[in-house]
Coordinates of C-alpha atoms in Angstrom, one line a residue:
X1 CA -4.6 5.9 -37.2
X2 CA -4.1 9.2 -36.2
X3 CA -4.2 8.1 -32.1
X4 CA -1.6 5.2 -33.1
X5 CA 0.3 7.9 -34.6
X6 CA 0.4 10.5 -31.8
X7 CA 0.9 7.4 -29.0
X8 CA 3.9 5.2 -27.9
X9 CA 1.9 1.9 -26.8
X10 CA 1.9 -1.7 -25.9
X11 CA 0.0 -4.5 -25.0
X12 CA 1.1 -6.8 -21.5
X13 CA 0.1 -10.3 -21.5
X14 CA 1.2 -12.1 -17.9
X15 CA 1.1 -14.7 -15.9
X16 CA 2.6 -15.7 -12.4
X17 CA 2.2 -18.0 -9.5
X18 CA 3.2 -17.4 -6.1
X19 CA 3.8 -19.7 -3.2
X20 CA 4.1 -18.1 -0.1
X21 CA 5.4 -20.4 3.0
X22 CA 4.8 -19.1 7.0
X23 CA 5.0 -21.1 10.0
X24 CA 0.9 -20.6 10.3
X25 CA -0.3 -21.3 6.9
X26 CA 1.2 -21.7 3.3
X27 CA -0.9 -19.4 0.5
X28 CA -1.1 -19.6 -3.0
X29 CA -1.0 -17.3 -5.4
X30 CA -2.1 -18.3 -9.0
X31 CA -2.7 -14.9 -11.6
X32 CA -3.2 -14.1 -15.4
X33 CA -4.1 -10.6 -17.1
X34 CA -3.8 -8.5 -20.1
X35 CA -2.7 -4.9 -20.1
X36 CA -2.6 -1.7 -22.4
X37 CA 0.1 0.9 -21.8
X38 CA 0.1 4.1 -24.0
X39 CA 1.4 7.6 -23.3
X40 CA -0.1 10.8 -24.3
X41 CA 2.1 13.4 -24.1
X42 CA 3.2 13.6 -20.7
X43 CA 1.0 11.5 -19.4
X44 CA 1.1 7.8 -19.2
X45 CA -2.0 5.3 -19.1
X46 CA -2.3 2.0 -17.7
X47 CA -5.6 0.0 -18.5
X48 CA -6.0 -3.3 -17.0
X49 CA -8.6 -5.0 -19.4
X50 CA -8.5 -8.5 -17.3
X51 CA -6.6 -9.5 -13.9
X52 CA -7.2 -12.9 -12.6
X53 CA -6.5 -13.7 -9.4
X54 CA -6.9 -17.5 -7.5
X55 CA -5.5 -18.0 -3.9
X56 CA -5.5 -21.3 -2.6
X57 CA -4.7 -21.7 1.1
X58 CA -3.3 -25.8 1.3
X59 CA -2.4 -25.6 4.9
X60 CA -2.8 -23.8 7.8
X61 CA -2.1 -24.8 12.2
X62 CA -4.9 -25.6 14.2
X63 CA -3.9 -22.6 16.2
X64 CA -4.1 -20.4 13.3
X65 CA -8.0 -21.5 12.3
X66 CA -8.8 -21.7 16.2
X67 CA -7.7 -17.8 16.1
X68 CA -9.1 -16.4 12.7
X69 CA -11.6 -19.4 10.9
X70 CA -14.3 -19.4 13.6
X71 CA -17.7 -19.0 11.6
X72 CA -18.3 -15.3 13.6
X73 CA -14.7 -14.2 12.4
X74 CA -14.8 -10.7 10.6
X75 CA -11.9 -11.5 8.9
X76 CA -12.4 -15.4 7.9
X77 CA -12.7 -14.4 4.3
X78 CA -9.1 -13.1 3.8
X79 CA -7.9 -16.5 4.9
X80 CA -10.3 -19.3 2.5
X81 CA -9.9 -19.5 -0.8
X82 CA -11.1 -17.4 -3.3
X83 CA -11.1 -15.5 -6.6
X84 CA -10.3 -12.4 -7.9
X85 CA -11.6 -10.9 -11.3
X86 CA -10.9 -6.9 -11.8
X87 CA -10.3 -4.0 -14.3
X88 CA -8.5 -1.0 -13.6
X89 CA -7.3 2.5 -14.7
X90 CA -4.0 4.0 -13.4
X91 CA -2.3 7.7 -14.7
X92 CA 1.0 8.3 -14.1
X93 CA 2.0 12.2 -15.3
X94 CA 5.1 14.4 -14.4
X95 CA 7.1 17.6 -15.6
X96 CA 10.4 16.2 -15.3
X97 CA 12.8 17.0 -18.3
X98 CA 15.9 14.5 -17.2
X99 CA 16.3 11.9 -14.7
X100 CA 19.7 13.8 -13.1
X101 CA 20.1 15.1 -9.9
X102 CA 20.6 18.6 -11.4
X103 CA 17.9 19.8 -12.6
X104 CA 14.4 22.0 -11.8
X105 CA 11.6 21.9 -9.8
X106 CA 9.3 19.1 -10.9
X107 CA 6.1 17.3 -10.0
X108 CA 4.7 13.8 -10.2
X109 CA 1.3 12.5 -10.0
X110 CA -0.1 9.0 -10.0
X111 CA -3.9 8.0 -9.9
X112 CA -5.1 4.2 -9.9
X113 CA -9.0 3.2 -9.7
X114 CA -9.8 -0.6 -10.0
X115 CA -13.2 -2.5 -9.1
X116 CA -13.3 -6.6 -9.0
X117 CA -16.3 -8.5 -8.8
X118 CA -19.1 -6.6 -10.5
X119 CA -19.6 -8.9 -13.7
X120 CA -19.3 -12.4 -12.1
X121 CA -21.8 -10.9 -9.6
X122 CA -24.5 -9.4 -12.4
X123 CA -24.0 -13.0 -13.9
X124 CA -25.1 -14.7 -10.3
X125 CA -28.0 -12.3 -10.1
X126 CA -28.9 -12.6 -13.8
X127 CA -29.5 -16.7 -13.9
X128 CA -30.4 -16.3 -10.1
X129 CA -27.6 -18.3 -8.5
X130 CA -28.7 -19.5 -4.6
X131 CA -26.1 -18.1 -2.0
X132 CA -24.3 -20.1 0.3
X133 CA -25.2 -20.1 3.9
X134 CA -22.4 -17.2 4.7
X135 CA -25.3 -15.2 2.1
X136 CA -22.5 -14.9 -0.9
X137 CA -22.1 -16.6 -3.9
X138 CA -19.7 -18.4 -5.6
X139 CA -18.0 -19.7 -8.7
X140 CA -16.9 -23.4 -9.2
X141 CA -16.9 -23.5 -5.3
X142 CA -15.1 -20.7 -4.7
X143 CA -16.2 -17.3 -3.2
X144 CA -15.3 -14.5 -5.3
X145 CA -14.6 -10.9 -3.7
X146 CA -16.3 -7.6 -5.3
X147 CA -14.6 -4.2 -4.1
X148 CA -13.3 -0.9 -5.2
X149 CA -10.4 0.9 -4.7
X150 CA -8.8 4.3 -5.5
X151 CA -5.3 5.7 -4.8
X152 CA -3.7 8.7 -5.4
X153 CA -0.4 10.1 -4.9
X154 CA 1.4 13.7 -5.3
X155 CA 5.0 14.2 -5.1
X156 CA 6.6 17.7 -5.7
X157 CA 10.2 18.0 -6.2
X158 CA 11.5 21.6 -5.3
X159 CA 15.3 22.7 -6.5
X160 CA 17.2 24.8 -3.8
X161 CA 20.6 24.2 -5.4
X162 CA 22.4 21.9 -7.7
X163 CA 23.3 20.1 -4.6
X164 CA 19.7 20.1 -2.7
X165 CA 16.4 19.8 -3.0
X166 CA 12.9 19.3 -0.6
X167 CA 10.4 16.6 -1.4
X168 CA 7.1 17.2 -0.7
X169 CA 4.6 13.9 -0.5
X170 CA 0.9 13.0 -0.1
X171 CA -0.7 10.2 -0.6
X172 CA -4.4 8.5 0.2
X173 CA -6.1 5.7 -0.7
X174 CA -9.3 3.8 -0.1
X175 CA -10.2 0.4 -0.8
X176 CA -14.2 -0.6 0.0
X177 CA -15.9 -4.1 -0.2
X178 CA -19.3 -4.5 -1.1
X179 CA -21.8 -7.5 -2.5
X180 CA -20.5 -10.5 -2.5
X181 CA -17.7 -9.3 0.2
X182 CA -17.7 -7.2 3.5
X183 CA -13.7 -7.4 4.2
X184 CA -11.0 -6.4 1.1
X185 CA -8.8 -9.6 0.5
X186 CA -5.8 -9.6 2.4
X187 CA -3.3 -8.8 -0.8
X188 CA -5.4 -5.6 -1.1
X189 CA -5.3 -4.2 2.3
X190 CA -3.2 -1.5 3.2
X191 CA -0.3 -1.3 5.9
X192 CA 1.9 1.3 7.5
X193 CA 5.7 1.6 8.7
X194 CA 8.4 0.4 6.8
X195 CA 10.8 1.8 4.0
X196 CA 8.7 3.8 1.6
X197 CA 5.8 4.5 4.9
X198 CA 6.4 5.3 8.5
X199 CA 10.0 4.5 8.8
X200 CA 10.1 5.5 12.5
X201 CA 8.1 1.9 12.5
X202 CA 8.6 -1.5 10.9
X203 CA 6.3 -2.8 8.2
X204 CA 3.2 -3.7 9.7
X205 CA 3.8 -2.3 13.0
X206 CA 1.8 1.1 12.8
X207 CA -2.0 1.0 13.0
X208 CA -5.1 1.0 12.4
X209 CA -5.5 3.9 14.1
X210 CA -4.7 3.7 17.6
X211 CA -4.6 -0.4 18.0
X212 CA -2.0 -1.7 20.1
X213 CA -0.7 -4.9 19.0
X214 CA 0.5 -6.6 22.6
X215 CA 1.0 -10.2 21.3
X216 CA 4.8 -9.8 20.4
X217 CA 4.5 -10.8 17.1
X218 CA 3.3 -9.6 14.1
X219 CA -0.5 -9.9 13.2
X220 CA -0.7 -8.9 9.5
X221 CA -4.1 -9.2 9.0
X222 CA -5.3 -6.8 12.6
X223 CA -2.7 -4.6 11.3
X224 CA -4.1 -4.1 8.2
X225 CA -6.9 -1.6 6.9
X226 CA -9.1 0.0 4.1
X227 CA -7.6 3.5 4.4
X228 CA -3.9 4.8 4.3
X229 CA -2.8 8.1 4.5
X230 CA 0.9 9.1 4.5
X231 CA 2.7 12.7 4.6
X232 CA 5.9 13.5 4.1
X233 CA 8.8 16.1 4.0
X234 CA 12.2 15.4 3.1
X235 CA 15.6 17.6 2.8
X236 CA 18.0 15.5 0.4
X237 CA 21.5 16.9 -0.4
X238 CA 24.5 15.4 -2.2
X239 CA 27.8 15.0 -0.2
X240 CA 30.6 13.5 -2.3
X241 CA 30.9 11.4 -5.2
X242 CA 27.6 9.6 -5.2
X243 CA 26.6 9.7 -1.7
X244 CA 23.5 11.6 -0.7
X245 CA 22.1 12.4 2.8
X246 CA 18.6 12.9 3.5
X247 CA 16.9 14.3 6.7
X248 CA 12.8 13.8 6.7
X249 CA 9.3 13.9 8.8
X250 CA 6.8 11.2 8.1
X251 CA 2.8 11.7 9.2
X252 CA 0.3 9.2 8.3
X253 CA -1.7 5.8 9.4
X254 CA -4.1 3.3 8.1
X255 CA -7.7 2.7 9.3
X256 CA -10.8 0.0 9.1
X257 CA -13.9 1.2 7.6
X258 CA -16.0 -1.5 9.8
X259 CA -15.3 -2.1 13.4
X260 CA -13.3 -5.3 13.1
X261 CA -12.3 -6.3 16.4
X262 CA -9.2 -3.8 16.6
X263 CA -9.7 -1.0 19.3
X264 CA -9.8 2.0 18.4
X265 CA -8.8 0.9 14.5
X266 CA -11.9 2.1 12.5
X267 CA -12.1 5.0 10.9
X268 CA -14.2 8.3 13.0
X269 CA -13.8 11.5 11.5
X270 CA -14.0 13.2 15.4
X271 CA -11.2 11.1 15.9
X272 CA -8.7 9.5 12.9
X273 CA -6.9 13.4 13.1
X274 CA -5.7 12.3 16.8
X275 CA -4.1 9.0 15.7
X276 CA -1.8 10.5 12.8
X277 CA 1.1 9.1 13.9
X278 CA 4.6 11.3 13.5
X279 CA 8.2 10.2 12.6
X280 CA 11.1 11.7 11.8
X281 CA 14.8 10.2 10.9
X282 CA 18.0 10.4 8.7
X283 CA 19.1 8.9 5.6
X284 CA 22.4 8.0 3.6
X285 CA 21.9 6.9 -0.1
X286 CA 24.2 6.2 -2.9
X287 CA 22.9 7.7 -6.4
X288 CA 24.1 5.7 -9.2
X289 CA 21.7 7.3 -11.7
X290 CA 19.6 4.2 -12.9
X291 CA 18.7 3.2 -9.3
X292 CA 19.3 4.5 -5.8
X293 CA 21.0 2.5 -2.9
X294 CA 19.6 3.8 0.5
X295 CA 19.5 3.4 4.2
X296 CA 17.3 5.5 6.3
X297 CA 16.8 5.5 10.1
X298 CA 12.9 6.3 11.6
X299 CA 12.2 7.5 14.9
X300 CA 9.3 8.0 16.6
X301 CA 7.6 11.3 17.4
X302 CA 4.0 10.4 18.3
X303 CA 2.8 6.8 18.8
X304 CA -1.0 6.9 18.4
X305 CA -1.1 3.0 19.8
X306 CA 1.5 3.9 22.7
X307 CA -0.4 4.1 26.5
X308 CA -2.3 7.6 27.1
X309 CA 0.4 10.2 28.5
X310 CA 3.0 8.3 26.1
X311 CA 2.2 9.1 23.5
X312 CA 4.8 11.6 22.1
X313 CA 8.2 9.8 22.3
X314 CA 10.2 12.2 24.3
X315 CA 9.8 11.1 27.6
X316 CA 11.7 8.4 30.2
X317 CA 9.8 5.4 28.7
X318 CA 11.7 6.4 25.1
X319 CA 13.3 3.2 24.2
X320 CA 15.8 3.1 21.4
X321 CA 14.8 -0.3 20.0
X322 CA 11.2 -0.3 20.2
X323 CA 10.7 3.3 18.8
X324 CA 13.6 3.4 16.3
X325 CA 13.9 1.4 12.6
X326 CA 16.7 1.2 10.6
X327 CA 15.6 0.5 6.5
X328 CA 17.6 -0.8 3.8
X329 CA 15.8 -0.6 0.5
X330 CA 16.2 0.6 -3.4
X331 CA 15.0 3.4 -4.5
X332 CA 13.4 6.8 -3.4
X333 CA 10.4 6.3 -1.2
X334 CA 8.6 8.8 -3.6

């Protein structure tokens, strides 16, 4: 009684499906769960009793199996069917008196820990379930995928004037398989660039580490990782009426934790340090008070995947399309 008294809470029952249509394959994303919010104080809680996850791949090109569904494939498992059961525990605190652009310094911190896998896999071991041939085992036919993964992210707001302030922002996380899996499911991996990342590059474009993607496409999944790190600075200051401008420096990347056929994409503490990759840009936003409307152009200062002796983008070979990225999104990146 007296917690119920002390606590603004509620309980989150959902459910969803997703269908997700590419030229290579078509994914299905079926999910249930039940949640608890409550905040303390200042300090929010998020407790994800049950989250149940199916994906069902229906379809997929001959050229797409021929490239990633060969039995030695490190990275077959992101791509068959399976099932996701996890729990999780996020916190979500901050000083922040008033949500207007006058006001003082203030911080915000978010934490989020969440495992999957551990009881359906003390089930399998406790009535002594046979593994499949790939040595994992599975539930109505399905594999099931067992990791853990932690995040955590730090943003401090400091006031200059009414008009101005600098953002300061950190954020890591890690995601690692174990048991029944050796790769994290592809909707758990982690990717750089894009509007709230690296905006000097696209989404997906930055990473792991120093891998060069010279297809000339997109390869989600090789540009993907267990580990993402991203820094940032940014100046913002109000102009007239609700526009804002904004002036910033990204640092950050993703990485593998196993070798997974990317060069140079796993993670080496002699070397992740020298493939931090550095941007910097501009940004115009419009500050309507209950959401912001924003538009920020990246360039690139040092391309970790560019050739050796290229690597900082201030030479000839600069080229305003490939090492530029103009962003449209809502909201603050952090």
């Amino acid at each position: 009684d007296n917690f119920k008294r002390r606590t603004i809470g509620s309980t989150e029952i959902a459910a969803s499906i997703n269908f997700q249509q590419r030229p290579e394959y078509q994914r299905n994303i079926a999910g249930a769960g039940i949640k608890y919010n409550w905040r303390w104080r200042r300090v929010n809680f998020t407790f994800n009793l049950l989250d149940l996850s199916y994906i069902y791949l229906p379809y997929m090109t001959d050229a797409f199996k021929d490239k990633y569904m060969k039995p030695t494939s490190s990275i077959r498992f992101s791509y068959e069917d399976h099932f996701i059961m996890r729990w999780g525990l996020g916190v979500n605190m901050s000083n922040r008196r008033n949500m207007t652009f006058n006001t003082s310094s203030f911080y915000t911190f978010r934490a989020n820990v969440r495992t999957a896998g551990n009881l359906l896999y003390g089930i399998s071991n406790l009535i002594k379930q046979e593994k499949n041939e790939d040595g994992v085992y599975k539930i109505f036919n399905i594999q099931y995928s067992q990791f853990a993964k932690a995040d955590v992210d730090f943003a401090y707001n400091w006031y200059l004037t009414d008009k101005s302030r600098l953002v300061f922002h950190s954020g890591l996380g890690v995601g690692v398989p174990y048991g029944n899996a050796s790769i994290l499911p592809f909707e758990e991996r982690y990717y750089s660039g894009g509007a709230n990342s690296m905006r000097g590059w696209s989404a997906r474009r930055l990473g792991p580490g120093n891998f060069y993607n010279n297809s000339g496409s997109i390869d989600f999944m090789k540009q993907s990782g267990d580990i993402n790190l991203n820094l940032n600075v940014e100046y913002r200051t109000k102009l007239v009426w609700l526009l804002e401008l904004a002036a910033f420096i990204d640092a950050g990347n993703i990485w593998t934790l196993a070798d997974e056929g990317q060069a140079g994409g796993q993670f080496k503490w002699d070397q992740f340090y020298k493939q931090i990759a550095l941007g910097y840009g501009i940004g115009l936003r419009l500050n309507f008070d209950f959401f912001v409307v924003r538009l920020d152009w990246g360039l690139k200062a040092y391309d970790p995947g560019a050739a050796p002796g290229e690597n900082w983008r201030f030479t000839p070979s600069w080229n305003i399309l490939k090492d530029t990225a103009l962003h449209f999104a809502v909201g603050y990146p952090f």
